[in-house]
Coordinates of C-alpha atoms and ligand atoms in Angstrom, one line a residue:
M340 CA 2.7 -14.8 -10.1
Q341 CA 3.4 -15.8 -13.7
G342 CA 0.5 -14.5 -15.9
R343 CA -1.0 -12.5 -13.1
A344 CA -1.5 -8.7 -13.0
A345 CA -1.1 -6.4 -10.1
L346 CA -1.9 -2.7 -9.3
V347 CA 0.2 -1.0 -6.6
T348 CA -0.9 2.5 -5.6
G349 CA 1.8 4.9 -4.8
G350 CA 4.4 2.7 -6.5
S351 CA 6.9 5.4 -7.6
R352 CA 9.0 5.4 -4.4
G353 CA 9.4 3.7 -1.0
I354 CA 7.4 0.7 0.0
G355 CA 5.2 0.8 -3.1
A356 CA 8.2 0.8 -5.5
A357 CA 9.8 -2.1 -3.6
T358 CA 6.6 -4.0 -3.7
A359 CA 6.0 -3.4 -7.4
L360 CA 9.5 -4.7 -8.2
R361 CA 9.1 -7.7 -6.0
L362 CA 5.8 -8.7 -7.6
A363 CA 7.4 -8.3 -11.0
R364 CA 10.3 -10.5 -9.9
E365 CA 7.8 -13.1 -8.9
G366 CA 6.4 -13.0 -12.4
A367 CA 3.5 -10.5 -12.4
D368 CA 2.8 -7.6 -14.8
V369 CA 2.5 -4.5 -12.6
A370 CA 0.8 -1.1 -12.9
I371 CA 1.7 1.6 -10.4
T372 CA 0.1 4.9 -9.6
Y373 CA 1.8 8.2 -8.6
V374 CA 1.0 11.9 -8.4
R375 CA 4.1 14.0 -8.3
D376 CA 7.2 12.1 -9.2
K377 CA 6.9 11.2 -12.9
D378 CA 10.6 10.4 -13.3
A379 CA 10.6 8.0 -10.3
A380 CA 7.5 6.3 -11.7
A381 CA 9.1 6.0 -15.1
D382 CA 12.3 4.5 -13.5
V383 CA 10.2 1.8 -11.7
V384 CA 8.5 1.0 -15.0
R385 CA 12.0 0.6 -16.7
R386 CA 13.2 -1.7 -13.9
I387 CA 10.1 -3.9 -14.2
E388 CA 10.4 -4.1 -18.0
A389 CA 14.0 -5.1 -17.6
L390 CA 12.7 -8.1 -15.7
G391 CA 10.7 -9.1 -18.8
R392 CA 7.3 -8.1 -17.4
R393 CA 4.8 -5.6 -18.6
A394 CA 4.6 -2.3 -16.6
L395 CA 2.6 0.8 -16.5
A396 CA 2.8 4.1 -14.7
L397 CA -0.5 5.8 -14.1
R398 CA -0.9 9.3 -12.8
A399 CA -3.9 8.9 -10.5
D400 CA -4.4 11.0 -7.3
A401 CA -5.7 8.8 -4.6
A402 CA -7.6 11.8 -3.2
D403 CA -9.6 12.2 -6.4
A404 CA -12.8 10.2 -6.4
T405 CA -12.6 9.6 -10.2
E406 CA -8.9 9.0 -10.7
A407 CA -8.5 6.6 -7.8
P408 CA -10.9 3.9 -9.0
G409 CA -10.1 4.9 -12.6
A410 CA -6.6 3.4 -12.2
V411 CA -8.2 0.0 -11.8
D412 CA -9.9 0.3 -15.1
R413 CA -6.8 1.6 -16.8
A414 CA -4.7 -1.3 -15.5
V415 CA -7.3 -3.8 -16.6
A416 CA -7.5 -2.2 -20.0
A417 CA -3.7 -2.6 -20.4
F418 CA -3.2 -6.1 -18.9
G419 CA -6.6 -7.6 -19.7
R420 CA -7.0 -8.7 -16.0
L421 CA -6.4 -7.8 -12.4
D422 CA -5.3 -10.3 -9.8
V423 CA -3.7 -8.3 -7.0
L424 CA -4.4 -4.8 -5.6
V425 CA -1.9 -3.3 -3.2
N426 CA -3.3 -0.3 -1.5
N427 CA -0.1 1.5 -0.6
A428 CA -0.5 5.2 -1.4
G429 CA -0.7 7.2 1.7
V430 CA 0.3 10.5 3.4
G431 CA 1.8 10.8 6.8
L432 CA 0.6 13.9 8.6
L433 CA 1.4 14.0 12.3
G434 CA 0.9 16.9 14.8
P435 CA -0.8 18.0 17.9
L436 CA -4.6 17.6 17.8
G437 CA -5.2 21.3 18.1
A438 CA -2.9 22.1 15.2
L439 CA -4.6 19.8 12.7
S440 CA -6.9 21.8 10.5
T441 CA -10.2 20.6 9.0
A442 CA -8.4 20.7 5.6
D443 CA -5.7 18.4 7.1
V444 CA -8.5 16.0 8.2
D445 CA -10.1 16.0 4.7
R446 CA -6.8 15.5 3.0
V447 CA -5.6 12.6 5.1
L448 CA -8.9 10.8 5.0
A449 CA -9.3 11.4 1.3
V450 CA -6.0 9.8 0.4
N451 CA -5.6 7.2 3.2
V452 CA -9.2 6.1 3.5
R453 CA -11.6 7.2 0.8
G454 CA -9.1 6.5 -2.0
V455 CA -8.4 3.1 -0.6
F456 CA -12.2 2.4 -0.4
L457 CA -13.0 3.6 -3.9
T458 CA -10.0 1.8 -5.5
T459 CA -10.9 -1.4 -3.6
R460 CA -14.5 -1.2 -4.7
A461 CA -13.5 -0.9 -8.3
A462 CA -10.9 -3.7 -8.0
A463 CA -13.4 -6.1 -6.3
A464 CA -15.6 -5.9 -9.4
R465 CA -12.7 -7.0 -11.5
L466 CA -10.8 -9.6 -9.4
G467 CA -11.4 -13.2 -10.2
D468 CA -11.0 -16.4 -8.1
G469 CA -7.7 -16.2 -6.2
G470 CA -7.7 -12.4 -6.2
R471 CA -5.8 -10.6 -3.5
I472 CA -6.4 -7.2 -1.8
I473 CA -3.4 -6.1 0.4
T474 CA -3.6 -2.9 2.2
I475 CA -0.7 -1.0 3.9
G476 CA -1.7 0.0 7.4
S477 CA 0.7 1.1 10.1
C478 CA 2.2 0.0 13.4
M479 CA 0.4 3.1 14.8
V480 CA -2.8 1.1 14.6
Q481 CA -1.4 -1.5 17.1
R482 CA 0.6 0.8 19.3
V483 CA 0.7 4.6 19.3
P484 CA 4.0 5.3 21.0
G485 CA 3.5 9.0 21.7
P486 CA 1.5 12.1 20.9
G487 CA 0.8 13.5 17.4
G488 CA -0.8 10.5 15.8
T489 CA -4.5 11.2 16.1
L490 CA -5.4 11.9 12.5
Y491 CA -3.0 9.4 10.9
A492 CA -4.0 6.6 13.3
T493 CA -7.7 7.4 12.7
G494 CA -7.3 6.8 9.0
K495 CA -5.1 3.7 9.3
A496 CA -7.4 2.1 11.9
A497 CA -10.3 2.5 9.5
L498 CA -8.4 0.3 7.0
V499 CA -8.5 -2.6 9.6
G500 CA -12.3 -2.5 9.6
L501 CA -12.4 -2.3 5.8
T502 CA -10.0 -5.3 5.5
K503 CA -12.0 -7.5 7.9
A504 CA -15.3 -6.6 6.2
L505 CA -13.8 -7.3 2.8
A506 CA -12.6 -10.7 3.9
R507 CA -16.1 -11.6 4.9
E508 CA -17.7 -10.1 1.8
L509 CA -15.3 -11.6 -0.8
G510 CA -14.3 -14.9 0.8
D511 CA -16.9 -16.9 -1.2
R512 CA -15.2 -15.7 -4.4
G513 CA -11.8 -17.0 -3.3
I514 CA -10.5 -13.5 -2.8
T515 CA -8.5 -12.7 0.3
A516 CA -8.1 -9.3 2.0
N517 CA -5.3 -8.6 4.5
I518 CA -3.6 -5.6 6.0
V519 CA 0.2 -5.2 6.6
H520 CA 1.4 -2.9 9.4
P521 CA 4.9 -1.7 8.8
G522 CA 7.0 -0.3 11.6
P523 CA 9.4 2.5 11.0
I524 CA 10.6 2.0 7.4
D525 CA 13.4 4.0 5.9
T526 CA 11.7 5.9 3.0
D527 CA 11.3 9.5 1.9
M528 CA 8.2 9.7 4.2
N529 CA 10.2 8.6 7.2
P530 CA 14.0 8.7 6.7
A531 CA 16.0 6.7 9.3
D532 CA 18.5 9.6 9.4
G533 CA 15.8 12.2 10.1
P534 CA 15.3 14.0 13.4
Y535 CA 12.9 11.3 14.7
G536 CA 14.9 8.3 13.4
P537 CA 16.8 7.2 16.5
G538 CA 13.7 7.6 18.7
Q539 CA 11.7 5.4 16.4
A540 CA 14.4 2.8 16.1
A541 CA 14.6 2.6 19.9
L542 CA 10.9 1.7 20.0
T543 CA 11.4 -1.5 18.1
A544 CA 12.6 -4.8 19.5
A545 CA 15.0 -5.0 16.6
G546 CA 16.5 -1.6 17.4
R547 CA 16.5 -0.4 13.8
F548 CA 14.4 0.8 10.9
G549 CA 13.1 -1.7 8.5
T550 CA 13.6 -1.6 4.7
A551 CA 11.0 -1.3 2.0
D552 CA 12.1 -4.7 0.7
E553 CA 11.2 -6.3 4.1
V554 CA 7.6 -5.0 3.8
A555 CA 7.5 -6.0 0.1
S556 CA 8.4 -9.6 1.1
M557 CA 5.3 -9.9 3.2
V558 CA 3.1 -8.4 0.5
A559 CA 4.5 -10.9 -2.0
Y560 CA 3.7 -13.8 0.3
L561 CA 0.1 -12.5 0.8
A562 CA -0.2 -12.1 -3.0
G563 CA 0.9 -15.6 -3.7
A564 CA -1.0 -18.9 -3.9
E565 CA 0.5 -20.1 -0.5
A566 CA -1.4 -17.5 1.4
A567 CA -4.9 -18.6 0.1
Y568 CA -6.0 -19.4 3.7
V569 CA -4.8 -16.1 5.2
T570 CA -7.6 -13.5 5.1
G571 CA -8.9 -10.8 7.3
A572 CA -5.6 -10.7 9.1
E573 CA -3.3 -8.0 10.4
L574 CA 0.3 -8.8 9.7
A575 CA 3.0 -6.7 11.4
V576 CA 6.4 -6.1 9.7
D577 CA 7.5 -3.8 12.5
G578 CA 10.7 -5.1 14.1
G579 CA 8.7 -5.8 17.2
H580 CA 7.3 -2.3 17.6
A581 CA 4.1 -3.8 18.9
A582 CA 5.8 -6.4 21.2
Ligands
NDP1223 P1 6.7 7.5 0.5 O1 6.3 8.9 0.8 O2 8.2 7.2 0.5 O3 6.0 7.1 -0.9 C1 4.7 7.4 -1.0 C2 4.2 6.9 -2.4 O4 2.8 7.2 -2.5 C3 4.9 7.6 -3.5 O5 5.1 6.7 -4.6 C4 4.0 8.7 -3.9 O6 4.1 9.1 -5.2 C5 2.6 8.0 -3.6 N1 1.5 8.9 -3.3 C6 1.5 9.9 -2.3 N2 0.3 10.5 -2.3 C7 -0.4 10.0 -3.3 C8 -1.7 10.2 -3.8 N3 -2.5 11.1 -3.3 N4 -2.1 9.4 -4.9 C9 -1.3 8.5 -5.4 N5 -0.1 8.2 -5.0 C10 0.4 9.0 -4.0 O7 5.9 6.6 1.6 P2 6.3 5.2 2.2 O8 6.7 4.3 1.1 O9 7.0 5.4 3.4 O10 4.8 4.8 2.6 C11 4.0 3.9 1.9 C12 2.8 3.5 2.7 O11 3.3 2.9 3.9 C13 1.9 4.6 3.2 O12 0.5 4.2 3.2 C14 2.4 4.9 4.6 O13 1.4 5.5 5.4 C15 2.7 3.5 5.1 N6 3.6 3.4 6.2 C16 4.9 3.9 6.1 C17 5.8 3.8 7.2 C18 7.1 4.3 7.2 O14 7.8 4.3 8.2 N7 7.7 4.6 6.0 C19 5.3 3.1 8.4 C20 4.0 2.7 8.4 C21 3.2 2.8 7.3 P3 4.4 10.6 -5.7 O15 5.1 11.3 -4.6 O16 5.1 10.5 -6.9 O17 3.0 11.2 -5.9

């Protein structure tokens, strides 16, 4: 990853922060986006810079049709290039179908689908040969273990279609596109010690939550040169949730 530049959306906490740090450890300069937690984003930047890499925290709301793709331009302006896009920013909104409002639908699809699409479109115009697009999906795409997931699973499933179509569209430019499906991962969004923690752990073959670093490890593999022949693929890091 030496000399390469990455953009990780939603990189201030959780899976995104772990991924940004992992890519920096592999040698990349890394820009992250965030919306609310400026201090957490600044802390990630400090930790990346301590590794001797360039880092940038960009306030860019994935739900905003201008800010989301604008983050790509800002990262390119700072680093002079873009090699890796990690579409990680997402919101988790679960609940019974009848309790989900139209505003909920618009919010989840704006962040989890439209934001990913617009950011990816902007990045595809900038990525060179060897470029990488890695999107964070969900184990709920492969197996919905109970009620309450209609809206979230709808959005995440759309990203599988996007990923496969991207692989076909960008393959001749040497750019790969893949989607990683995390199982239950211990983050602010889904704390292992929360009320639903034990139930989710029991749904995996491993019998436990995963860590953000375990997802970041897969993303780092996909971002690297060794994964040049992996594209259009769905890769589960789910402790056997789908088994
Ligand atoms: P967290 O809630 O812990 O972190 C989310 C990150 O995204 C934060 O950095 C947050 O920054 C940022 N973010 C949230 N909304 C926006 C937005 N509108 N625009 C830009 N950035 C935003 O989540 P996780 O790390 O758990 O989740 C990361 C991804 O992994 C998501 O796509 C999620 O759906 C997916 N996932 C998570 C699983 C889990 O069990 N944790 C399981 C399967 C998939 P800030 O708050 O500062 O704005």
